[in-house]
XYZ file of C-alpha atoms in Angstrom:
478
model
C -59.021 1.380 -23.851
C -58.878 -2.266 -24.838
C -55.793 -4.403 -24.483
C -55.160 -7.570 -26.437
C -53.303 -10.505 -24.976
C -50.609 -11.921 -27.226
C -50.021 -15.618 -26.757
C -46.617 -17.231 -26.990
C -47.681 -18.906 -30.218
C -47.705 -15.530 -31.991
C -43.948 -15.165 -31.531
C -41.567 -17.126 -33.734
C -39.654 -19.970 -32.173
C -36.231 -19.004 -30.866
C -33.497 -20.496 -32.964
C -30.172 -20.740 -31.101
C -28.155 -21.193 -34.285
C -29.680 -18.105 -35.887
C -29.054 -16.068 -32.729
C -25.408 -17.186 -32.715
C -24.990 -16.022 -36.329
C -26.454 -12.599 -35.501
C -24.310 -12.292 -32.369
C -21.096 -13.094 -34.249
C -22.058 -10.573 -36.931
C -22.486 -7.888 -34.247
C -19.049 -8.731 -32.822
C -17.465 -7.643 -36.126
C -14.749 -10.271 -36.141
C -14.142 -10.593 -32.404
C -14.159 -14.199 -31.172
C -17.475 -15.237 -29.637
C -15.914 -17.442 -26.939
C -13.359 -14.810 -25.922
C -15.832 -11.921 -25.884
C -19.168 -13.242 -24.623
C -18.166 -16.286 -22.588
C -16.569 -15.855 -19.156
C -15.228 -18.474 -16.759
C -15.334 -18.914 -13.011
C -12.223 -19.633 -10.956
C -13.098 -23.317 -11.324
C -13.108 -23.014 -15.121
C -16.893 -23.229 -15.457
C -18.079 -21.433 -18.611
C -20.785 -18.779 -18.207
C -22.507 -18.160 -21.512
C -24.561 -15.118 -22.520
C -27.847 -16.917 -23.224
C -29.469 -20.040 -21.784
C -32.725 -21.792 -22.538
C -35.294 -22.225 -19.814
C -34.404 -25.200 -17.602
C -36.314 -27.694 -15.530
C -36.948 -26.110 -12.143
C -35.123 -27.793 -9.268
C -36.194 -25.790 -6.190
C -33.589 -25.415 -3.447
C -34.964 -22.765 -1.105
C -34.450 -22.047 2.584
C -34.954 -24.753 5.169
C -37.897 -22.866 6.682
C -39.520 -21.491 3.560
C -42.465 -19.874 5.340
C -40.212 -17.323 7.057
C -37.574 -14.879 5.772
C -33.916 -15.329 6.523
C -32.493 -14.274 9.884
C -30.708 -10.925 9.741
C -27.602 -11.489 11.855
C -25.209 -8.844 13.159
C -21.623 -9.686 14.079
C -20.666 -8.960 17.718
C -16.869 -8.843 17.773
C -15.828 -5.865 19.934
C -13.160 -6.795 22.538
C -14.736 -4.236 24.918
C -17.587 -6.187 26.531
C -19.488 -3.078 27.627
C -19.311 -1.524 24.183
C -20.257 -4.850 22.586
C -23.369 -4.960 24.790
C -24.442 -1.501 23.619
C -23.877 -2.536 20.017
C -25.952 -5.694 20.478
C -28.788 -3.730 22.115
C -28.789 -1.225 19.270
C -28.852 -4.017 16.704
C -31.689 -5.876 18.431
C -33.735 -2.691 18.833
C -33.282 -1.666 15.212
C -34.200 -4.689 13.184
C -31.587 -7.395 13.631
C -33.196 -10.761 14.319
C -29.996 -12.570 15.253
C -26.502 -12.084 16.641
C -23.247 -13.824 15.731
C -20.891 -14.035 18.699
C -17.376 -13.821 17.288
C -14.873 -14.694 20.030
C -11.192 -13.792 20.075
C -9.094 -16.404 18.339
C -11.853 -17.315 15.885
C -10.617 -17.711 12.296
C -13.281 -15.214 11.204
C -12.570 -12.636 13.924
C -10.172 -10.768 11.592
C -7.966 -9.654 14.473
C -10.635 -8.740 17.022
C -13.322 -10.728 18.858
C -15.137 -10.657 22.193
C -13.291 -11.961 25.286
C -13.488 -15.746 25.625
C -14.796 -16.021 29.191
C -18.186 -16.408 30.858
C -18.135 -13.076 32.703
C -17.587 -11.066 29.524
C -20.256 -13.043 27.677
C -22.791 -12.448 30.459
C -22.081 -8.724 30.272
C -22.453 -8.683 26.494
C -25.810 -10.491 26.624
C -27.189 -8.420 29.527
C -30.657 -6.899 28.919
C -30.933 -8.473 25.466
C -34.254 -10.109 24.482
C -32.657 -13.560 24.298
C -36.044 -15.254 24.127
C -36.611 -13.850 20.627
C -33.103 -13.569 19.194
C -31.419 -16.174 17.037
C -27.945 -16.729 18.455
C -24.977 -18.251 16.669
C -21.420 -18.831 17.869
C -18.640 -18.553 15.324
C -16.225 -21.471 15.618
C -13.314 -20.640 17.913
C -10.801 -22.548 20.062
C -13.084 -22.511 23.148
C -16.326 -23.255 21.290
C -17.225 -26.202 23.523
C -16.789 -24.180 26.716
C -18.699 -21.204 25.330
C -21.751 -23.407 24.799
C -21.772 -24.156 28.523
C -21.554 -20.428 29.248
C -24.550 -19.773 26.982
C -26.651 -22.470 28.646
C -25.757 -21.143 32.117
C -26.733 -17.593 31.153
C -30.066 -18.763 29.765
C -30.674 -20.817 32.902
C -29.924 -17.854 35.162
C -32.542 -15.838 33.264
C -35.020 -18.751 33.380
C -35.194 -19.033 29.616
C -35.690 -22.553 28.309
C -33.147 -22.953 25.484
C -35.097 -25.926 24.130
C -37.724 -23.490 22.852
C -35.232 -21.373 20.909
C -33.011 -21.804 17.861
C -29.232 -21.784 18.075
C -26.204 -22.387 15.936
C -23.461 -23.457 18.307
C -20.796 -23.560 15.637
C -18.552 -26.463 16.623
C -16.150 -27.074 13.749
C -12.719 -28.389 14.788
C -11.565 -28.463 11.155
C -12.177 -24.730 10.723
C -10.182 -24.087 13.916
C -7.401 -26.372 12.694
C -7.271 -24.679 9.289
C -7.627 -21.109 10.546
C -5.349 -21.209 13.595
C -3.005 -24.078 12.717
C -3.621 -25.607 16.160
C -5.732 -28.208 17.950
C -5.749 -28.684 21.711
C -5.657 -32.479 21.362
C -4.837 -35.094 18.776
C -7.241 -35.633 15.885
C -7.969 -39.156 17.109
C -8.721 -37.991 20.667
C -10.985 -35.242 19.367
C -12.978 -37.584 17.159
C -13.385 -40.040 20.023
C -14.436 -37.498 22.646
C -16.707 -35.082 20.778
C -19.802 -37.329 20.404
C -19.854 -38.009 24.151
C -19.266 -34.325 24.815
C -22.293 -33.415 22.709
C -24.563 -36.064 24.206
C -25.578 -33.636 26.960
C -26.862 -31.113 24.407
C -28.758 -33.768 22.491
C -30.382 -34.741 25.785
C -31.399 -31.120 26.403
C -33.252 -31.170 23.104
C -31.542 -28.032 21.840
C -32.955 -27.148 18.426
C -30.776 -25.973 15.596
C -27.145 -26.533 14.675
C -24.680 -28.155 17.065
C -21.912 -29.004 14.583
C -20.978 -26.850 11.625
C -19.008 -27.195 8.422
C -17.566 -23.719 7.980
C -16.310 -22.874 4.499
C -15.452 -19.224 5.168
C -11.942 -19.971 6.364
C -11.171 -21.628 3.016
C -12.865 -18.945 0.920
C -11.146 -16.089 2.728
C -7.780 -17.805 2.223
C -8.342 -17.909 -1.543
C -10.314 -21.087 -2.304
C -12.460 -21.369 -5.401
C -16.176 -21.977 -5.003
C -15.787 -25.700 -5.679
C -12.912 -25.981 -3.203
C -14.985 -24.238 -0.531
C -17.959 -26.513 -1.174
C -15.767 -29.611 -1.269
C -14.157 -28.731 2.064
C -17.570 -28.133 3.642
C -18.867 -31.468 2.399
C -15.766 -33.210 3.743
C -16.266 -31.458 7.091
C -19.903 -32.509 7.308
C -19.026 -36.095 6.367
C -16.338 -36.152 9.059
C -19.052 -35.185 11.573
C -21.273 -38.017 10.342
C -18.379 -40.468 10.409
C -17.582 -39.449 13.984
C -21.133 -40.266 15.114
C -21.120 -43.515 13.164
C -17.965 -44.621 14.956
C -19.622 -43.738 18.260
C -22.546 -45.999 17.225
C -25.041 -43.126 17.261
C -27.803 -43.026 14.620
C -26.943 -40.706 11.736
C -30.593 -39.876 11.170
C -30.602 -37.980 14.486
C -27.226 -36.312 13.988
C -27.676 -35.029 10.414
C -30.330 -32.354 11.175
C -27.948 -30.824 13.753
C -25.156 -30.289 11.203
C -25.127 -26.850 9.578
C -23.018 -24.911 7.110
C -21.423 -21.465 6.902
C -20.133 -20.066 3.641
C -19.025 -16.798 2.073
C -20.852 -14.824 -0.594
C -19.165 -12.141 -2.668
C -19.818 -9.634 -5.438
C -20.064 -12.359 -8.089
C -23.834 -12.471 -7.935
C -24.701 -15.501 -10.065
C -21.880 -17.660 -8.703
C -22.827 -16.845 -5.103
C -26.470 -17.723 -5.765
C -25.492 -20.992 -7.440
C -23.063 -21.888 -4.649
C -25.799 -21.852 -2.001
C -28.182 -23.822 -4.196
C -25.436 -26.332 -5.027
C -24.672 -26.868 -1.341
C -28.281 -27.882 -0.679
C -28.192 -30.470 -3.458
C -24.812 -31.807 -2.401
C -25.861 -32.239 1.233
C -28.970 -34.139 0.137
C -26.764 -36.374 -2.006
C -24.425 -37.088 0.926
C -27.343 -38.063 3.162
C -28.766 -40.324 0.478
C -25.359 -42.005 0.147
C -25.405 -42.580 3.904
C -28.767 -44.297 3.630
C -30.760 -41.690 5.569
C -33.721 -39.566 4.552
C -32.340 -36.162 3.495
C -33.112 -33.167 5.654
C -32.654 -29.640 4.254
C -29.325 -27.963 4.961
C -29.177 -25.065 7.418
C -26.969 -22.459 5.743
C -25.475 -19.279 7.173
C -23.995 -16.864 4.625
C -21.549 -14.083 5.433
C -20.334 -11.463 3.004
C -16.775 -12.122 1.935
C -13.827 -10.730 3.862
C -11.482 -11.261 0.943
C -13.562 -8.981 -1.329
C -13.312 -6.067 1.135
C -11.183 -3.300 -0.356
C -8.887 -1.142 1.766
C -8.983 1.698 -0.745
C -12.184 3.685 -1.296
C -14.060 1.622 1.324
C -17.471 3.049 0.382
C -17.342 0.822 -2.693
C -17.567 -2.109 -0.279
C -21.151 -1.084 0.483
C -22.063 -1.916 -3.111
C -20.179 -5.213 -3.012
C -21.830 -6.196 0.254
C -25.276 -5.307 -1.082
C -24.784 -7.552 -4.116
C -23.433 -10.336 -1.896
C -26.319 -10.091 0.601
C -28.805 -10.006 -2.284
C -27.227 -13.162 -3.678
C -27.437 -14.900 -0.307
C -31.106 -14.002 0.080
C -32.067 -15.043 -3.455
C -29.921 -18.164 -3.191
C -31.832 -19.293 -0.119
C -29.553 -18.731 2.889
C -31.268 -19.290 6.250
C -29.294 -16.517 7.943
C -27.056 -13.741 6.652
C -24.465 -11.445 8.203
C -22.794 -8.501 6.474
C -19.162 -7.640 7.218
C -19.032 -3.822 7.733
C -17.566 -1.885 4.825
C -14.723 -0.436 6.912
C -13.518 -3.807 8.229
C -10.226 -3.620 6.319
C -9.332 -0.512 8.360
C -10.211 -1.853 11.798
C -13.138 -2.438 14.129
C -16.352 -0.997 12.687
C -17.954 2.003 14.376
C -21.678 2.585 14.837
C -22.194 4.083 11.386
C -20.564 1.173 9.545
C -22.522 -1.301 11.672
C -25.774 0.521 10.872
C -25.031 0.391 7.140
C -24.365 -3.359 7.400
C -27.644 -3.852 9.251
C -29.685 -1.638 6.945
C -28.504 -3.461 3.824
C -30.407 -6.505 5.029
C -33.397 -4.553 6.318
C -33.910 -2.935 2.920
C -33.553 -6.249 1.086
C -36.027 -7.937 3.427
C -38.583 -5.263 4.322
C -38.581 -3.068 1.215
C -37.534 -5.422 -1.565
C -39.243 -8.473 0.012
C -36.612 -10.855 -1.274
C -37.755 -13.520 1.175
C -41.235 -13.695 -0.327
C -40.301 -16.340 -2.909
C -38.506 -19.423 -1.601
C -36.319 -20.006 -4.681
C -36.831 -17.346 -7.363
C -34.004 -18.772 -9.468
C -35.554 -22.206 -9.939
C -35.866 -22.864 -13.663
C -33.581 -20.015 -14.742
C -31.374 -21.656 -17.360
C -28.115 -19.925 -16.470
C -28.439 -20.439 -12.722
C -29.548 -24.064 -13.035
C -26.622 -24.803 -15.355
C -24.158 -23.070 -13.035
C -25.596 -24.863 -10.014
C -25.224 -28.234 -11.706
C -21.678 -27.484 -12.845
C -20.691 -26.381 -9.338
C -22.152 -29.595 -7.927
C -19.956 -31.637 -10.268
C -16.767 -29.680 -9.553
C -17.419 -29.595 -5.808
C -18.046 -33.345 -5.707
C -14.672 -33.891 -7.383
C -13.003 -31.642 -4.790
C -14.783 -33.545 -2.026
C -13.583 -36.882 -3.414
C -10.028 -35.541 -3.590
C -10.144 -34.605 0.100
C -11.644 -37.966 1.005
C -8.857 -39.696 -0.927
C -6.420 -38.046 1.491
C -8.228 -39.663 4.428
C -10.779 -36.923 5.130
C -10.638 -33.250 5.971
C -8.483 -33.393 9.098
C -5.749 -35.583 7.547
C -5.844 -33.423 4.400
C -5.172 -30.355 6.545
C -2.551 -32.095 8.657
C -0.646 -33.046 5.500
C -0.808 -29.485 4.153
C -2.009 -30.660 0.745
C -5.394 -28.917 0.921
C -3.721 -25.653 1.947
C -1.335 -25.964 -1.004
C -4.220 -26.341 -3.454
C -6.029 -23.330 -2.008
C -2.908 -21.173 -2.152
C -2.428 -22.199 -5.776
C -5.930 -20.919 -6.541
C -5.233 -17.725 -4.618
C -2.001 -17.100 -6.543
C -3.731 -17.650 -9.894
C -6.389 -15.105 -8.945
C -3.705 -12.668 -7.790
C -1.965 -12.980 -11.148
C -5.214 -12.135 -12.933
C -5.675 -9.163 -10.642
C -2.141 -7.930 -11.315
C -2.731 -8.285 -15.063
C -5.889 -6.191 -14.820
C -8.184 -9.087 -15.746
C -10.051 -8.687 -12.452
C -11.424 -5.199 -11.946
C -11.740 -3.826 -8.418
C -13.493 -0.477 -8.570
C -11.651 2.029 -6.406
C -8.458 -0.040 -6.321
C -7.163 -1.016 -9.763
C -10.063 0.525 -11.683
C -11.169 4.153 -11.215
C -9.085 4.771 -8.068
C -9.937 7.868 -6.052
C -7.600 10.856 -6.416
C -7.445 11.189 -2.659
C -8.442 8.739 0.077
C -10.768 10.122 2.738
C -10.201 9.395 6.454
C -11.975 6.264 7.681
C -13.502 6.168 11.171
C -13.027 2.965 13.194
C -13.124 2.134 16.904
C -9.996 1.860 18.992
C -9.447 -1.769 19.875
C -6.461 -4.067 20.412
C -5.690 -6.598 17.708
C -5.974 -10.087 19.163
C -3.306 -12.612 18.115
C -4.166 -16.120 17.029
C -3.576 -18.936 19.571
C -0.003 -20.252 19.519
C -0.328 -23.360 21.687
C -1.781 -26.688 20.687
C -1.202 -30.418 20.714
C -1.409 -30.774 16.923
C -0.115 -28.270 14.368
C -0.856 -27.704 10.696
C -0.030 -25.126 8.052
C -2.393 -22.278 8.927
C -4.651 -20.793 6.251
C -4.362 -17.035 6.635
C -7.245 -14.817 5.589
C -6.270 -12.528 2.732
C -7.876 -9.733 0.740
C -7.283 -9.473 -2.985
C -6.096 -5.848 -2.675
C -3.343 -6.944 -0.282
C -1.846 -9.658 -2.452
C 0.546 -7.285 -4.176
C 1.230 -5.388 -0.956
C 0.225 -2.106 -2.545
C -3.228 -1.346 -1.182
C -2.750 -1.556 2.569
């Protein structure tokens, strides 16, 4: 059987005006803009059809390797947390995220914040081949010392590994409402405090700009990106004031963000962050280095009702993170709204990534969305909106002063309330909650664990950004 190859020249040229006429005819009087054009929370229009765009690749930092599949370790029972970590490491996870009590992203749980508990949790783990990240928490600086001591006791050279040590005072300030010292004292002391780790030659991320605390409190995508940029710039400014070369500090600054069920927006958000960070470095007069980005599936999208639907949301979110070019990804278990995840929920979270990586091979192409008209347009629009949000924070004196004044929190809560109003009006569909709710909720299995309160003591206070899920905003789901 012979096959003929049809060249592009044999097809008529696409005429956008003609297509628009045919589309409006098919709508039978319905308004084109109201029916086929949607808008993001930042007001960015998403149209039904886009022309092919110039490709602007924005893939992972290490494009020759897939992303790191990271499992959250957040069980307050150190012995149980160790068994969970061993199971994860033996069944495909390539990294662990240590979520300590008091962390803004601990969601009420977290491992004990002391060296003895950490040593027990890391016992018998293959630390020489696991990527390790520490979620920002009030004792982040001390926990780094604990990690280094544990590696030293096991005669593992940390300089040959890759870490993310997650120091982000702004995320702690925003998420807990407390700092242990004044903002000025913190900014003066942190560069000297980190000098030891620079001297050790630790590879990877030492300082982080964590956007999850803003997202989970209700921020739009542009607000989350703007806050992360402001956080990263505050790190650079801190080193500049300490008269340390920015070219050496910039590669050790990383980012954490949230991805949710809005597939295209989540993809564009990661790609936009890479472009924005390059722009910041160029403005600082240094050669841009690629951003190191950790993506975690959104806490605020987790539904209390019909929790199995969260598996679908998390799959879409993890897919978006992989296609968008995240360097590492963690999936919040689908039962997280009910309590501490059991072994089954943890396995589902782990297997979502394993299937995407090992069966779907999503890491094979560095940036599969480069040149896609819709994604490139959305990426560019997010860059513009996020830059405006970043400038607004800088106009308030930077991220820390913006938080101390409460003005950033007020803007984020305004966005959250607008989204809640759309949810209440039925404009936002949550399958299993306000759309197709189950007739009867099935029992949900979680582990018994005490809920850990946020820290209440600190030298400096601000208006805390509480994490919130959309199904809790009207008080009816939980």
